[in-house]
């Protein structure tokens, strides 16, 4: 599961950077488009989920 999340996050970051540069220009405007913010939000959610799971595992190991 963790490896899948890392791969998905990497894909999101790649799409986010490509949309910011303007590779998808005929379809999506370059810069801070909704595609950019959607990918950024998805990557942020993955980071927050992994951090939450790591804290839960630490508590389970201590308790």
PDB file of N, CA, C and O in Angstrom:
ATOM      1  N   UNK A   1       0.823  -1.192   0.000  1.00  0.00           N
ATOM      2  CA  UNK A   1       0.000   0.000   0.000  1.00  0.00           C
ATOM      3  C   UNK A   1       0.866   1.254   0.000  1.00  0.00           C
ATOM      4  O   UNK A   1       0.578   2.197  -0.723  1.00  0.00           O
ATOM      5  N   UNK A   2       1.905   1.265   0.815  1.00  0.00           N
ATOM      6  CA  UNK A   2       2.753   2.446   0.915  1.00  0.00           C
ATOM      7  C   UNK A   2       3.478   2.710  -0.398  1.00  0.00           C
ATOM      8  O   UNK A   2       3.614   3.862  -0.822  1.00  0.00           O
ATOM      9  N   UNK A   3       3.921   1.639  -1.048  1.00  0.00           N
ATOM     10  CA  UNK A   3       4.626   1.800  -2.320  1.00  0.00           C
ATOM     11  C   UNK A   3       3.683   2.339  -3.392  1.00  0.00           C
ATOM     12  O   UNK A   3       4.071   3.166  -4.206  1.00  0.00           O
ATOM     13  N   UNK A   4       2.432   1.885  -3.384  1.00  0.00           N
ATOM     14  CA  UNK A   4       1.455   2.394  -4.341  1.00  0.00           C
ATOM     15  C   UNK A   4       1.195   3.881  -4.129  1.00  0.00           C
ATOM     16  O   UNK A   4       1.067   4.634  -5.091  1.00  0.00           O
ATOM     17  N   UNK A   5       1.097   4.294  -2.870  1.00  0.00           N
ATOM     18  CA  UNK A   5       0.887   5.711  -2.572  1.00  0.00           C
ATOM     19  C   UNK A   5       2.076   6.556  -3.028  1.00  0.00           C
ATOM     20  O   UNK A   5       1.890   7.660  -3.544  1.00  0.00           O
ATOM     21  N   UNK A   6       3.292   6.035  -2.846  1.00  0.00           N
ATOM     22  CA  UNK A   6       4.465   6.774  -3.296  1.00  0.00           C
ATOM     23  C   UNK A   6       4.473   6.930  -4.807  1.00  0.00           C
ATOM     24  O   UNK A   6       4.781   8.011  -5.325  1.00  0.00           O
ATOM     25  N   UNK A   7       4.129   5.873  -5.529  1.00  0.00           N
ATOM     26  CA  UNK A   7       4.099   5.939  -6.987  1.00  0.00           C
ATOM     27  C   UNK A   7       3.002   6.895  -7.457  1.00  0.00           C
ATOM     28  O   UNK A   7       3.214   7.721  -8.350  1.00  0.00           O
ATOM     29  N   UNK A   8       1.831   6.817  -6.837  1.00  0.00           N
ATOM     30  CA  UNK A   8       0.731   7.705  -7.197  1.00  0.00           C
ATOM     31  C   UNK A   8       1.086   9.157  -6.905  1.00  0.00           C
ATOM     32  O   UNK A   8       0.777  10.054  -7.698  1.00  0.00           O
ATOM     33  N   UNK A   9       1.743   9.398  -5.779  1.00  0.00           N
ATOM     34  CA  UNK A   9       2.180  10.753  -5.448  1.00  0.00           C
ATOM     35  C   UNK A   9       3.202  11.283  -6.436  1.00  0.00           C
ATOM     36  O   UNK A   9       3.162  12.453  -6.823  1.00  0.00           O
ATOM     37  N   UNK A  10       4.109  10.428  -6.862  1.00  0.00           N
ATOM     38  CA  UNK A  10       5.105  10.830  -7.855  1.00  0.00           C
ATOM     39  C   UNK A  10       4.437  11.178  -9.185  1.00  0.00           C
ATOM     40  O   UNK A  10       4.811  12.162  -9.832  1.00  0.00           O
ATOM     41  N   UNK A  11       3.439  10.407  -9.570  1.00  0.00           N
ATOM     42  CA  UNK A  11       2.692  10.701 -10.800  1.00  0.00           C
ATOM     43  C   UNK A  11       1.981  12.044 -10.674  1.00  0.00           C
ATOM     44  O   UNK A  11       1.991  12.858 -11.599  1.00  0.00           O
ATOM     45  N   UNK A  12       1.363  12.288  -9.515  1.00  0.00           N
ATOM     46  CA  UNK A  12       0.681  13.564  -9.300  1.00  0.00           C
ATOM     47  C   UNK A  12       1.647  14.738  -9.380  1.00  0.00           C
ATOM     48  O   UNK A  12       1.335  15.773  -9.979  1.00  0.00           O
ATOM     49  N   UNK A  13       2.812  14.600  -8.779  1.00  0.00           N
ATOM     50  CA  UNK A  13       3.799  15.681  -8.820  1.00  0.00           C
ATOM     51  C   UNK A  13       4.277  15.901 -10.254  1.00  0.00           C
ATOM     52  O   UNK A  13       4.471  17.045 -10.682  1.00  0.00           O
ATOM     53  N   UNK A  14       4.448  14.830 -11.003  1.00  0.00           N
ATOM     54  CA  UNK A  14       4.850  14.956 -12.401  1.00  0.00           C
ATOM     55  C   UNK A  14       3.810  15.690 -13.232  1.00  0.00           C
ATOM     56  O   UNK A  14       4.134  16.600 -14.001  1.00  0.00           O
ATOM     57  N   UNK A  15       2.548  15.304 -13.096  1.00  0.00           N
ATOM     58  CA  UNK A  15       1.473  15.974 -13.827  1.00  0.00           C
ATOM     59  C   UNK A  15       1.374  17.426 -13.395  1.00  0.00           C
ATOM     60  O   UNK A  15       1.168  18.325 -14.221  1.00  0.00           O
ATOM     61  N   UNK A  16       1.533  17.676 -12.088  1.00  0.00           N
ATOM     62  CA  UNK A  16       1.458  19.035 -11.573  1.00  0.00           C
ATOM     63  C   UNK A  16       2.536  19.915 -12.188  1.00  0.00           C
ATOM     64  O   UNK A  16       2.265  21.029 -12.633  1.00  0.00           O
ATOM     65  N   UNK A  17       3.768  19.419 -12.246  1.00  0.00           N
ATOM     66  CA  UNK A  17       4.852  20.226 -12.802  1.00  0.00           C
ATOM     67  C   UNK A  17       4.679  20.406 -14.310  1.00  0.00           C
ATOM     68  O   UNK A  17       4.955  21.490 -14.838  1.00  0.00           O
ATOM     69  N   UNK A  18       4.216  19.376 -15.014  1.00  0.00           N
ATOM     70  CA  UNK A  18       3.992  19.515 -16.453  1.00  0.00           C
ATOM     71  C   UNK A  18       2.873  20.505 -16.759  1.00  0.00           C
ATOM     72  O   UNK A  18       2.961  21.284 -17.709  1.00  0.00           O
ATOM     73  N   UNK A  19       1.824  20.509 -15.940  1.00  0.00           N
ATOM     74  CA  UNK A  19       0.734  21.458 -16.177  1.00  0.00           C
ATOM     75  C   UNK A  19       1.173  22.882 -15.848  1.00  0.00           C
ATOM     76  O   UNK A  19       0.735  23.837 -16.491  1.00  0.00           O
ATOM     77  N   UNK A  20       2.044  23.045 -14.875  1.00  0.00           N
ATOM     78  CA  UNK A  20       2.532  24.381 -14.530  1.00  0.00           C
ATOM     79  C   UNK A  20       3.394  24.947 -15.656  1.00  0.00           C
ATOM     80  O   UNK A  20       3.298  26.123 -15.985  1.00  0.00           O
ATOM     81  N   UNK A  21       4.231  24.100 -16.266  1.00  0.00           N
ATOM     82  CA  UNK A  21       5.119  24.537 -17.337  1.00  0.00           C
ATOM     83  C   UNK A  21       4.336  24.833 -18.618  1.00  0.00           C
ATOM     84  O   UNK A  21       4.702  25.722 -19.372  1.00  0.00           O
ATOM     85  N   UNK A  22       3.263  24.120 -18.860  1.00  0.00           N
ATOM     86  CA  UNK A  22       2.436  24.388 -20.027  1.00  0.00           C
ATOM     87  C   UNK A  22       2.474  23.299 -21.073  1.00  0.00           C
ATOM     88  O   UNK A  22       2.225  23.561 -22.246  1.00  0.00           O
ATOM     89  N   UNK A  23       2.795  22.078 -20.692  1.00  0.00           N
ATOM     90  CA  UNK A  23       2.840  20.972 -21.646  1.00  0.00           C
ATOM     91  C   UNK A  23       1.437  20.655 -22.166  1.00  0.00           C
ATOM     92  O   UNK A  23       1.268  20.307 -23.328  1.00  0.00           O
ATOM     93  N   UNK A  24       0.425  20.818 -21.348  1.00  0.00           N
ATOM     94  CA  UNK A  24      -0.957  20.537 -21.732  1.00  0.00           C
ATOM     95  C   UNK A  24      -1.660  21.804 -22.224  1.00  0.00           C
ATOM     96  O   UNK A  24      -2.855  21.975 -22.038  1.00  0.00           O
ATOM     97  N   UNK A  25      -0.935  22.690 -22.886  1.00  0.00           N
ATOM     98  CA  UNK A  25      -1.417  24.024 -23.211  1.00  0.00           C
ATOM     99  C   UNK A  25      -2.683  24.083 -24.059  1.00  0.00           C
ATOM    100  O   UNK A  25      -3.525  24.926 -23.796  1.00  0.00           O
ATOM    101  N   UNK A  26      -2.891  23.254 -25.072  1.00  0.00           N
ATOM    102  CA  UNK A  26      -4.156  23.402 -25.808  1.00  0.00           C
ATOM    103  C   UNK A  26      -5.381  23.119 -24.938  1.00  0.00           C
ATOM    104  O   UNK A  26      -6.424  23.703 -25.128  1.00  0.00           O
ATOM    105  N   UNK A  27      -5.225  22.234 -23.963  1.00  0.00           N
ATOM    106  CA  UNK A  27      -6.356  21.855 -23.126  1.00  0.00           C
ATOM    107  C   UNK A  27      -6.403  22.642 -21.823  1.00  0.00           C
ATOM    108  O   UNK A  27      -7.469  23.088 -21.399  1.00  0.00           O
ATOM    109  N   UNK A  28      -5.250  22.819 -21.193  1.00  0.00           N
ATOM    110  CA  UNK A  28      -5.163  23.461 -19.883  1.00  0.00           C
ATOM    111  C   UNK A  28      -4.224  24.648 -19.979  1.00  0.00           C
ATOM    112  O   UNK A  28      -3.148  24.547 -20.561  1.00  0.00           O
ATOM    113  N   UNK A  29      -4.632  25.769 -19.391  1.00  0.00           N
ATOM    114  CA  UNK A  29      -3.766  26.950 -19.390  1.00  0.00           C
ATOM    115  C   UNK A  29      -2.559  26.696 -18.500  1.00  0.00           C
ATOM    116  O   UNK A  29      -2.684  26.095 -17.434  1.00  0.00           O
ATOM    117  N   UNK A  30      -1.376  27.171 -18.918  1.00  0.00           N
ATOM    118  CA  UNK A  30      -0.201  26.985 -18.058  1.00  0.00           C
ATOM    119  C   UNK A  30      -0.300  27.864 -16.810  1.00  0.00           C
ATOM    120  O   UNK A  30      -1.008  28.867 -16.788  1.00  0.00           O
ATOM    121  N   UNK A  31       0.406  27.477 -15.792  1.00  0.00           N
ATOM    122  CA  UNK A  31       0.406  28.237 -14.539  1.00  0.00           C
ATOM    123  C   UNK A  31      -0.440  27.562 -13.491  1.00  0.00           C
ATOM    124  O   UNK A  31      -0.529  26.341 -13.422  1.00  0.00           O
ATOM    125  N   UNK A  32      -1.070  28.367 -12.676  1.00  0.00           N
ATOM    126  CA  UNK A  32      -1.833  27.842 -11.544  1.00  0.00           C
ATOM    127  C   UNK A  32      -3.264  27.515 -11.963  1.00  0.00           C
ATOM    128  O   UNK A  32      -4.217  28.167 -11.580  1.00  0.00           O
ATOM    129  N   UNK A  33      -3.411  26.455 -12.741  1.00  0.00           N
ATOM    130  CA  UNK A  33      -4.711  26.015 -13.236  1.00  0.00           C
ATOM    131  C   UNK A  33      -5.368  25.071 -12.225  1.00  0.00           C
ATOM    132  O   UNK A  33      -4.726  24.608 -11.279  1.00  0.00           O
ATOM    133  N   UNK A  34      -6.642  24.752 -12.430  1.00  0.00           N
ATOM    134  CA  UNK A  34      -7.301  23.786 -11.544  1.00  0.00           C
ATOM    135  C   UNK A  34      -6.624  22.413 -11.549  1.00  0.00           C
ATOM    136  O   UNK A  34      -6.626  21.722 -10.529  1.00  0.00           O
ATOM    137  N   UNK A  35      -6.045  22.007 -12.670  1.00  0.00           N
ATOM    138  CA  UNK A  35      -5.318  20.736 -12.723  1.00  0.00           C
ATOM    139  C   UNK A  35      -4.120  20.775 -11.783  1.00  0.00           C
ATOM    140  O   UNK A  35      -3.852  19.820 -11.047  1.00  0.00           O
ATOM    141  N   UNK A  36      -3.390  21.885 -11.790  1.00  0.00           N
ATOM    142  CA  UNK A  36      -2.248  22.058 -10.893  1.00  0.00           C
ATOM    143  C   UNK A  36      -2.688  21.942  -9.441  1.00  0.00           C
ATOM    144  O   UNK A  36      -2.097  21.201  -8.657  1.00  0.00           O
ATOM    145  N   UNK A  37      -3.729  22.670  -9.070  1.00  0.00           N
ATOM    146  CA  UNK A  37      -4.181  22.658  -7.680  1.00  0.00           C
ATOM    147  C   UNK A  37      -4.770  21.311  -7.283  1.00  0.00           C
ATOM    148  O   UNK A  37      -4.633  20.881  -6.132  1.00  0.00           O
ATOM    149  N   UNK A  38      -5.420  20.619  -8.207  1.00  0.00           N
ATOM    150  CA  UNK A  38      -5.940  19.281  -7.910  1.00  0.00           C
ATOM    151  C   UNK A  38      -4.818  18.294  -7.616  1.00  0.00           C
ATOM    152  O   UNK A  38      -4.894  17.513  -6.661  1.00  0.00           O
ATOM    153  N   UNK A  39      -3.773  18.335  -8.431  1.00  0.00           N
ATOM    154  CA  UNK A  39      -2.623  17.447  -8.209  1.00  0.00           C
ATOM    155  C   UNK A  39      -1.883  17.821  -6.926  1.00  0.00           C
ATOM    156  O   UNK A  39      -1.445  16.943  -6.179  1.00  0.00           O
ATOM    157  N   UNK A  40      -1.756  19.115  -6.669  1.00  0.00           N
ATOM    158  CA  UNK A  40      -1.086  19.555  -5.440  1.00  0.00           C
ATOM    159  C   UNK A  40      -1.877  19.110  -4.215  1.00  0.00           C
ATOM    160  O   UNK A  40      -1.305  18.641  -3.224  1.00  0.00           O
ATOM    161  N   UNK A  41      -3.196  19.235  -4.263  1.00  0.00           N
ATOM    162  CA  UNK A  41      -4.036  18.789  -3.155  1.00  0.00           C
ATOM    163  C   UNK A  41      -3.959  17.285  -2.946  1.00  0.00           C
ATOM    164  O   UNK A  41      -3.916  16.806  -1.816  1.00  0.00           O
ATOM    165  N   UNK A  42      -3.951  16.537  -4.034  1.00  0.00           N
ATOM    166  CA  UNK A  42      -3.831  15.081  -3.928  1.00  0.00           C
ATOM    167  C   UNK A  42      -2.507  14.662  -3.317  1.00  0.00           C
ATOM    168  O   UNK A  42      -2.459  13.769  -2.468  1.00  0.00           O
ATOM    169  N   UNK A  43      -1.427  15.303  -3.741  1.00  0.00           N
ATOM    170  CA  UNK A  43      -0.108  14.984  -3.180  1.00  0.00           C
ATOM    171  C   UNK A  43      -0.056  15.349  -1.696  1.00  0.00           C
ATOM    172  O   UNK A  43       0.499  14.606  -0.882  1.00  0.00           O
ATOM    173  N   UNK A  44      -0.646  16.473  -1.334  1.00  0.00           N
ATOM    174  CA  UNK A  44      -0.681  16.885   0.069  1.00  0.00           C
ATOM    175  C   UNK A  44      -1.486  15.903   0.914  1.00  0.00           C
ATOM    176  O   UNK A  44      -1.086  15.566   2.035  1.00  0.00           O
ATOM    177  N   UNK A  45      -2.597  15.406   0.381  1.00  0.00           N
ATOM    178  CA  UNK A  45      -3.400  14.432   1.117  1.00  0.00           C
ATOM    179  C   UNK A  45      -2.634  13.129   1.328  1.00  0.00           C
ATOM    180  O   UNK A  45      -2.734  12.510   2.390  1.00  0.00           O
ATOM    181  N   UNK A  46      -1.861  12.710   0.342  1.00  0.00           N
ATOM    182  CA  UNK A  46      -1.049  11.497   0.496  1.00  0.00           C
ATOM    183  C   UNK A  46      -0.012  11.697   1.585  1.00  0.00           C
ATOM    184  O   UNK A  46       0.200  10.825   2.437  1.00  0.00           O
ATOM    185  N   UNK A  47       0.630  12.856   1.603  1.00  0.00           N
ATOM    186  CA  UNK A  47       1.634  13.153   2.637  1.00  0.00           C
ATOM    187  C   UNK A  47       0.987  13.145   4.017  1.00  0.00           C
ATOM    188  O   UNK A  47       1.525  12.553   4.965  1.00  0.00           O
ATOM    189  N   UNK A  48      -0.164  13.771   4.153  1.00  0.00           N
ATOM    190  CA  UNK A  48      -0.838  13.822   5.454  1.00  0.00           C
ATOM    191  C   UNK A  48      -1.288  12.428   5.896  1.00  0.00           C
ATOM    192  O   UNK A  48      -1.188  12.083   7.078  1.00  0.00           O
ATOM    193  N   UNK A  49      -1.776  11.616   4.966  1.00  0.00           N
ATOM    194  CA  UNK A  49      -2.215  10.254   5.288  1.00  0.00           C
ATOM    195  C   UNK A  49      -1.047   9.407   5.772  1.00  0.00           C
ATOM    196  O   UNK A  49      -1.160   8.692   6.772  1.00  0.00           O
ATOM    197  N   UNK A  50       0.080   9.498   5.074  1.00  0.00           N
ATOM    198  CA  UNK A  50       1.265   8.725   5.474  1.00  0.00           C
ATOM    199  C   UNK A  50       1.759   9.155   6.852  1.00  0.00           C
ATOM    200  O   UNK A  50       2.169   8.320   7.666  1.00  0.00           O
ATOM    201  N   UNK A  51       1.731  10.460   7.120  1.00  0.00           N
ATOM    202  CA  UNK A  51       2.171  10.952   8.426  1.00  0.00           C
ATOM    203  C   UNK A  51       1.248  10.456   9.534  1.00  0.00           C
ATOM    204  O   UNK A  51       1.713  10.040  10.604  1.00  0.00           O
ATOM    205  N   UNK A  52      -0.057  10.466   9.276  1.00  0.00           N
ATOM    206  CA  UNK A  52      -1.026   9.992  10.260  1.00  0.00           C
ATOM    207  C   UNK A  52      -0.832   8.501  10.531  1.00  0.00           C
ATOM    208  O   UNK A  52      -0.843   8.065  11.690  1.00  0.00           O
ATOM    209  N   UNK A  53      -0.622   7.709   9.478  1.00  0.00           N
ATOM    210  CA  UNK A  53      -0.405   6.278   9.653  1.00  0.00           C
ATOM    211  C   UNK A  53       0.880   5.997  10.426  1.00  0.00           C
ATOM    212  O   UNK A  53       0.936   5.087  11.242  1.00  0.00           O
ATOM    213  N   UNK A  54       1.924   6.768  10.152  1.00  0.00           N
ATOM    214  CA  UNK A  54       3.199   6.591  10.844  1.00  0.00           C
ATOM    215  C   UNK A  54       3.035   6.871  12.343  1.00  0.00           C
ATOM    216  O   UNK A  54       3.578   6.145  13.176  1.00  0.00           O
ATOM    217  N   UNK A  55       2.265   7.908  12.697  1.00  0.00           N
ATOM    218  CA  UNK A  55       2.022   8.213  14.106  1.00  0.00           C
ATOM    219  C   UNK A  55       1.237   7.085  14.775  1.00  0.00           C
ATOM    220  O   UNK A  55       1.504   6.728  15.925  1.00  0.00           O
ATOM    221  N   UNK A  56       0.262   6.514  14.070  1.00  0.00           N
ATOM    222  CA  UNK A  56      -0.519   5.419  14.627  1.00  0.00           C
ATOM    223  C   UNK A  56       0.349   4.198  14.861  1.00  0.00           C
ATOM    224  O   UNK A  56       0.195   3.507  15.872  1.00  0.00           O
ATOM    225  N   UNK A  57       1.269   3.924  13.946  1.00  0.00           N
ATOM    226  CA  UNK A  57       2.166   2.788  14.109  1.00  0.00           C
ATOM    227  C   UNK A  57       3.108   2.998  15.294  1.00  0.00           C
ATOM    228  O   UNK A  57       3.400   2.058  16.028  1.00  0.00           O
ATOM    229  N   UNK A  58       3.583   4.235  15.490  1.00  0.00           N
ATOM    230  CA  UNK A  58       4.458   4.529  16.628  1.00  0.00           C
ATOM    231  C   UNK A  58       3.715   4.336  17.944  1.00  0.00           C
ATOM    232  O   UNK A  58       4.268   3.796  18.896  1.00  0.00           O
ATOM    233  N   UNK A  59       2.466   4.768  18.004  1.00  0.00           N
ATOM    234  CA  UNK A  59       1.671   4.596  19.220  1.00  0.00           C
ATOM    235  C   UNK A  59       1.413   3.114  19.500  1.00  0.00           C
ATOM    236  O   UNK A  59       1.418   2.680  20.637  1.00  0.00           O
ATOM    237  N   UNK A  60       1.170   2.339  18.447  1.00  0.00           N
ATOM    238  CA  UNK A  60       0.913   0.909  18.620  1.00  0.00           C
ATOM    239  C   UNK A  60       2.191   0.192  19.100  1.00  0.00           C
ATOM    240  O   UNK A  60       2.109  -0.748  19.904  1.00  0.00           O
ATOM    241  N   UNK A  61       3.337   0.611  18.626  1.00  0.00           N
ATOM    242  CA  UNK A  61       4.602   0.011  19.060  1.00  0.00           C
ATOM    243  C   UNK A  61       4.915   0.348  20.495  1.00  0.00           C
ATOM    244  O   UNK A  61       5.471  -0.476  21.240  1.00  0.00           O
ATOM    245  N   UNK A  62       4.565   1.544  20.949  1.00  0.00           N
ATOM    246  CA  UNK A  62       4.857   1.971  22.326  1.00  0.00           C
ATOM    247  C   UNK A  62       3.868   1.361  23.316  1.00  0.00           C
ATOM    248  O   UNK A  62       4.206   1.088  24.445  1.00  0.00           O
ATOM    249  N   UNK A  63       2.632   1.223  22.889  1.00  0.00           N
ATOM    250  CA  UNK A  63       1.577   0.790  23.813  1.00  0.00           C
ATOM    251  C   UNK A  63       1.423  -0.656  23.880  1.00  0.00           C
ATOM    252  O   UNK A  63       1.634  -1.546  24.500  1.00  0.00           O
TER     253      UNK A  63
END
